[in-house]
Amino acid sequence: MKVLPFKIPMTGDPAILTQIDSGSHYYDILHKHPEYQITRVEKGHGTLICDEYLGRFEPGSLFMVGSNQPHVLQCDEEYYLGDESKTVYAESIFFRQDSLGREFLRLEETQGLSKFLDLGKQGLKFSARTSAQVAPLLQEMMPLKGFDLIVHYIRILKYLMEDTQTELLSHFQRSMTENEGQRMNAVMQYTIKNFRESITIDAIASVANMTPNAFCKYFKTRTRKTYLNYLNEIRIAYACRQLQDYNLSVSQVAHQSGFQNLSHFNRCFKRVMGVTPGKYGREMNRV
């Protein structure tokens, strides 16, 4: 699978485009487009790939994809099983760096915005606080046209610029090549489909068409985490949703999430979530 060029559907020549994505799952082919993209996830769980970044998305996730950055929101396996209760919903803005005109970014008052958009070329993930601030503005913005649309766009950018906990998604100046995109997409797809089973480094290296040692080095270099850490994050995210079921014990959740050893599950869960599985389940079921 190549990194597909993607044309954002537009009528006329708008400076800014809004879009709502809803359905059983998000568009799941690695793709890129010239526009920047700001997306807030309202419903849905899965993995975001953006260049070498590989991380979880969930309701409330807010991120920016840079111009021509290869990216995909790959939903978890459960969104492909025909369960009508598993749906997705996200609100997005698409725009170019000079959407408001090149002269606009040359003004003394907009130099901060110009620097922010330059940083945004590498992709950004925003804090939960900023996501909550932006949520009502994005919702109001979806049906707007004309000047009101531009005003909301500027207000949203202001909140994003002021976020002091922004995470840079890509630390590379070059984008992922088509071969790298194909390899990473294959690894992600295999992991999401098989995380509840035992996955060895030999097996996943074979999926990437690499030797185990080469794969481990490649994955760590491109994602800044080991493959086993990534696999455990996928498993823990699934376990979090399972723990909200009163009828399942911690032991059952561990097994269903792909952990063969309960002690290992407890250690991994606490490292990722900061609390034990039992305490997490009790707190979630008390809400």
Coordinates of C-alpha atoms in Angstrom, one line a residue:
M1 CA 0.0 0.0 0.0
K2 CA 1.5 3.3 -1.1
V3 CA 1.1 6.7 0.6
L4 CA -1.8 7.9 -1.5
P5 CA -2.1 11.5 -2.6
F6 CA -5.5 12.6 -1.4
K7 CA -7.6 15.5 -2.8
I8 CA -9.9 17.2 -0.3
P9 CA -13.3 17.6 -1.9
M10 CA -14.1 21.3 -2.2
T11 CA -16.8 23.3 -4.0
G12 CA -15.4 26.6 -5.4
D13 CA -12.1 27.8 -3.9
P14 CA -12.6 28.2 -0.1
A15 CA -9.7 29.4 2.1
I16 CA -10.8 27.0 4.9
L17 CA -12.8 23.8 4.7
T18 CA -14.6 22.0 7.5
Q19 CA -15.5 18.3 7.5
I20 CA -17.3 15.9 9.7
D21 CA -16.3 12.2 9.6
S22 CA -18.8 9.7 10.9
G23 CA -19.6 6.0 10.3
S24 CA -18.3 2.6 11.3
H25 CA -14.6 3.6 11.0
Y26 CA -12.3 6.4 9.8
Y27 CA -10.7 6.4 6.3
D28 CA -8.0 3.8 6.8
I29 CA -5.5 4.2 4.0
L30 CA -2.2 6.0 4.6
H31 CA -2.6 9.2 2.7
K32 CA -1.4 12.8 2.4
H33 CA -2.7 16.2 1.0
P34 CA -1.3 19.7 0.6
E35 CA -3.6 21.2 3.3
Y36 CA -2.9 21.3 7.0
Q37 CA -5.5 19.3 9.0
I38 CA -6.8 20.0 12.5
T39 CA -8.9 17.1 13.8
R40 CA -10.7 16.5 17.1
V41 CA -11.9 13.0 17.7
E42 CA -15.4 12.8 19.4
K43 CA -15.9 9.1 19.0
G44 CA -13.6 6.2 18.2
H45 CA -10.5 4.5 19.4
G46 CA -7.4 3.4 17.4
T47 CA -3.9 4.3 16.3
L48 CA -2.7 7.5 14.6
I49 CA 0.2 7.3 12.2
C50 CA 1.7 10.6 11.2
D51 CA 5.1 10.2 9.6
E52 CA 7.1 8.2 12.2
Y53 CA 4.7 8.9 15.0
L54 CA 2.6 5.9 16.2
G55 CA 0.2 6.5 19.1
R56 CA -3.3 6.0 20.4
F57 CA -6.3 8.3 19.6
E58 CA -9.5 8.3 21.6
P59 CA -12.4 10.6 22.3
G60 CA -11.0 14.1 23.0
S61 CA -7.8 13.6 21.0
L62 CA -6.8 16.8 19.2
F63 CA -4.0 17.0 16.7
M64 CA -2.7 18.8 13.6
V65 CA -1.3 17.1 10.6
G66 CA 1.2 19.1 8.5
S67 CA 1.1 19.7 4.7
N68 CA 1.8 16.5 2.8
Q69 CA 2.5 14.5 6.0
P70 CA 1.5 10.8 5.5
H71 CA -1.1 9.9 8.1
V72 CA -4.0 7.6 8.9
L73 CA -6.4 7.1 11.7
Q74 CA -6.6 3.3 12.0
C75 CA -9.6 2.2 14.1
D76 CA -9.3 -0.8 16.4
E77 CA -10.4 -4.2 15.2
E78 CA -13.7 -4.0 16.9
Y79 CA -14.9 -1.3 14.6
Y80 CA -14.7 -3.7 11.6
L81 CA -16.9 -6.5 13.1
G82 CA -20.3 -5.1 12.2
D83 CA -21.3 -4.0 15.7
E84 CA -23.6 -1.0 15.1
S85 CA -22.8 0.4 18.5
K86 CA -19.2 1.0 17.5
T87 CA -19.2 4.2 15.5
V88 CA -16.8 7.1 14.9
Y89 CA -17.2 10.9 14.8
A90 CA -14.6 13.6 14.3
E91 CA -14.6 17.3 13.3
S92 CA -11.8 18.6 11.1
I93 CA -10.5 21.8 9.5
F94 CA -8.4 21.9 6.3
F95 CA -6.4 24.9 5.3
R96 CA -3.2 26.0 3.6
Q97 CA -0.5 28.0 5.3
D98 CA -1.5 31.1 3.2
S99 CA -5.2 30.5 3.4
L100 CA -5.7 34.1 4.6
G101 CA -3.1 35.5 2.1
R102 CA 0.6 35.6 2.2
E103 CA 0.7 39.2 3.3
F104 CA -1.4 38.3 6.4
L105 CA 1.5 36.2 7.8
R106 CA 4.0 39.0 7.1
L107 CA 2.3 41.3 9.5
E108 CA 4.1 42.1 12.8
E109 CA 1.1 40.9 14.7
T110 CA 1.0 37.5 13.1
Q111 CA 4.7 36.5 13.4
G112 CA 3.8 34.1 16.2
L113 CA 1.2 32.4 14.0
S114 CA 3.8 32.1 11.2
K115 CA 6.2 30.3 13.5
F116 CA 3.5 28.1 14.9
L117 CA 2.5 26.9 11.4
D118 CA 6.1 26.3 10.5
L119 CA 6.3 24.0 13.6
G120 CA 2.9 22.4 12.6
K121 CA 4.5 21.1 9.4
Q122 CA 5.9 18.3 11.6
G123 CA 2.5 17.4 13.2
L124 CA 1.3 18.4 16.7
K125 CA -0.8 16.7 19.4
F126 CA -2.5 19.1 21.9
S127 CA -3.3 18.8 25.5
A128 CA -6.7 17.7 27.0
R129 CA -7.2 21.2 28.3
T130 CA -6.8 22.8 24.9
S131 CA -9.0 20.1 23.3
A132 CA -11.8 21.0 25.8
Q133 CA -11.4 24.7 25.0
V134 CA -11.5 24.1 21.2
A135 CA -14.4 21.6 21.2
P136 CA -17.3 24.1 21.3
L137 CA -15.7 26.3 18.7
L138 CA -15.1 23.4 16.3
Q139 CA -18.7 22.3 16.8
E140 CA -20.0 25.8 16.1
M141 CA -17.7 26.1 13.1
M142 CA -18.9 23.1 11.1
P143 CA -21.9 24.7 9.4
L144 CA -20.4 28.2 9.1
K145 CA -19.4 30.0 5.9
G146 CA -17.7 33.3 5.1
F147 CA -16.4 35.7 7.6
D148 CA -17.8 33.8 10.7
L149 CA -15.9 30.8 9.5
I150 CA -12.6 32.8 9.4
V151 CA -13.2 34.3 12.9
H152 CA -13.7 30.8 14.4
Y153 CA -10.6 29.6 12.6
I154 CA -8.4 32.4 14.0
R155 CA -9.8 31.8 17.5
I156 CA -9.0 28.1 17.3
L157 CA -5.5 28.8 16.1
K158 CA -5.0 31.2 19.1
Y159 CA -5.9 28.4 21.6
L160 CA -3.6 26.0 19.8
M161 CA -0.7 28.5 19.8
E162 CA -1.1 29.0 23.6
D163 CA -0.9 25.3 24.5
T164 CA 2.3 24.9 26.5
Q165 CA 1.9 21.1 26.5
T166 CA 2.0 20.5 22.8
E167 CA 3.6 17.3 21.6
L168 CA 5.6 17.3 18.4
L169 CA 4.6 14.2 16.3
S170 CA 7.5 14.0 13.8
H171 CA 11.1 14.7 14.7
F172 CA 12.3 14.1 11.2
Q173 CA 12.6 16.9 8.6
R174 CA 11.8 14.4 5.8
S175 CA 8.5 12.7 5.4
M176 CA 8.0 8.9 5.4
T177 CA 8.8 7.3 2.0
E178 CA 6.2 5.2 0.3
N179 CA 8.1 2.0 1.2
E180 CA 8.3 3.1 4.8
G181 CA 4.6 3.9 4.8
Q182 CA 3.8 0.5 3.3
R183 CA 5.9 -1.2 5.9
M184 CA 4.5 0.7 8.9
N185 CA 1.0 0.3 7.7
A186 CA 1.5 -3.5 7.5
V187 CA 2.9 -3.6 11.0
M188 CA 0.0 -1.6 12.4
Q189 CA -2.6 -3.7 10.6
Y190 CA -1.1 -7.0 11.8
T191 CA -0.8 -5.7 15.4
I192 CA -4.4 -4.4 15.6
K193 CA -5.8 -7.7 14.2
N194 CA -3.6 -10.0 16.4
F195 CA -2.8 -8.1 19.6
R196 CA -5.0 -10.5 21.7
E197 CA -2.7 -13.4 20.6
S198 CA 1.0 -14.0 21.2
I199 CA 3.0 -11.9 18.8
T200 CA 6.7 -12.6 18.6
I201 CA 9.4 -10.3 17.3
D202 CA 10.2 -12.9 14.7
A203 CA 6.6 -12.8 13.5
I204 CA 6.2 -9.0 13.3
A205 CA 9.7 -8.7 11.7
S206 CA 8.5 -11.1 9.0
V207 CA 5.5 -8.9 8.4
A208 CA 7.9 -6.0 7.8
N209 CA 10.1 -8.1 5.6
M210 CA 13.1 -7.5 7.9
T211 CA 15.3 -9.5 10.3
P212 CA 14.3 -9.3 13.9
N213 CA 17.4 -7.1 14.9
A214 CA 16.9 -4.8 11.9
F215 CA 13.2 -4.4 12.7
C216 CA 13.7 -3.6 16.4
K217 CA 16.2 -0.9 15.5
Y218 CA 14.0 0.4 12.6
F219 CA 10.9 0.6 14.8
K220 CA 12.6 2.3 17.7
T221 CA 14.2 4.8 15.4
R222 CA 11.0 5.7 13.6
T223 CA 8.6 5.7 16.6
R224 CA 10.8 6.5 19.6
K225 CA 9.5 3.4 21.4
T226 CA 10.1 -0.4 21.2
Y227 CA 7.6 -2.6 19.4
L228 CA 6.8 -4.4 22.6
N229 CA 6.0 -1.1 24.4
Y230 CA 3.7 -0.2 21.5
L231 CA 2.0 -3.6 21.5
N232 CA 1.4 -3.3 25.3
E233 CA -0.1 0.2 24.8
I234 CA -2.6 -1.3 22.3
R235 CA -3.4 -4.1 24.8
I236 CA -3.8 -1.7 27.7
A237 CA -6.1 0.6 25.7
Y238 CA -8.3 -2.4 25.0
A239 CA -8.1 -3.5 28.6
C240 CA -9.3 -0.1 29.8
R241 CA -12.5 -0.5 27.9
Q242 CA -13.0 -4.0 29.0
L243 CA -12.6 -3.0 32.7
Q244 CA -15.7 -0.9 32.5
D245 CA -17.7 -4.2 32.3
Y246 CA -18.9 -5.2 35.8
N247 CA -19.0 -8.9 34.7
L248 CA -15.3 -9.3 33.9
S249 CA -12.6 -10.0 36.4
V250 CA -9.1 -8.5 36.1
S251 CA -7.8 -11.9 35.2
Q252 CA -10.3 -12.3 32.4
V253 CA -9.5 -8.8 31.1
A254 CA -5.8 -9.6 31.1
H255 CA -6.3 -12.8 29.1
Q256 CA -8.7 -11.2 26.6
S257 CA -6.2 -8.3 26.1
G258 CA -3.4 -10.6 25.1
F259 CA -1.5 -10.9 28.4
Q260 CA -0.6 -14.5 29.3
N261 CA 0.7 -13.5 32.8
L262 CA -1.5 -11.6 35.3
S263 CA 1.5 -10.1 37.1
H264 CA 2.9 -8.8 33.9
F265 CA -0.5 -7.3 33.0
N266 CA -0.6 -5.5 36.4
R267 CA 2.9 -4.1 36.0
C268 CA 2.3 -2.9 32.4
F269 CA -1.1 -1.4 33.2
K270 CA 0.2 0.6 36.2
R271 CA 3.2 1.8 34.1
V272 CA 0.9 3.1 31.4
M273 CA -2.1 4.2 33.4
G274 CA -0.6 5.1 36.7
V275 CA -3.0 3.0 38.7
T276 CA -3.7 -0.8 39.1
P277 CA -6.3 -2.4 36.8
G278 CA -8.6 -3.1 39.8
K279 CA -8.5 0.5 41.0
Y280 CA -9.1 1.8 37.4
G281 CA -12.1 -0.5 37.0
R282 CA -13.6 0.6 40.3
E283 CA -13.1 4.3 39.5
M284 CA -14.6 4.0 36.0
N285 CA -17.6 2.0 37.2
R286 CA -18.3 4.6 39.9
V287 CA -18.7 7.4 37.3

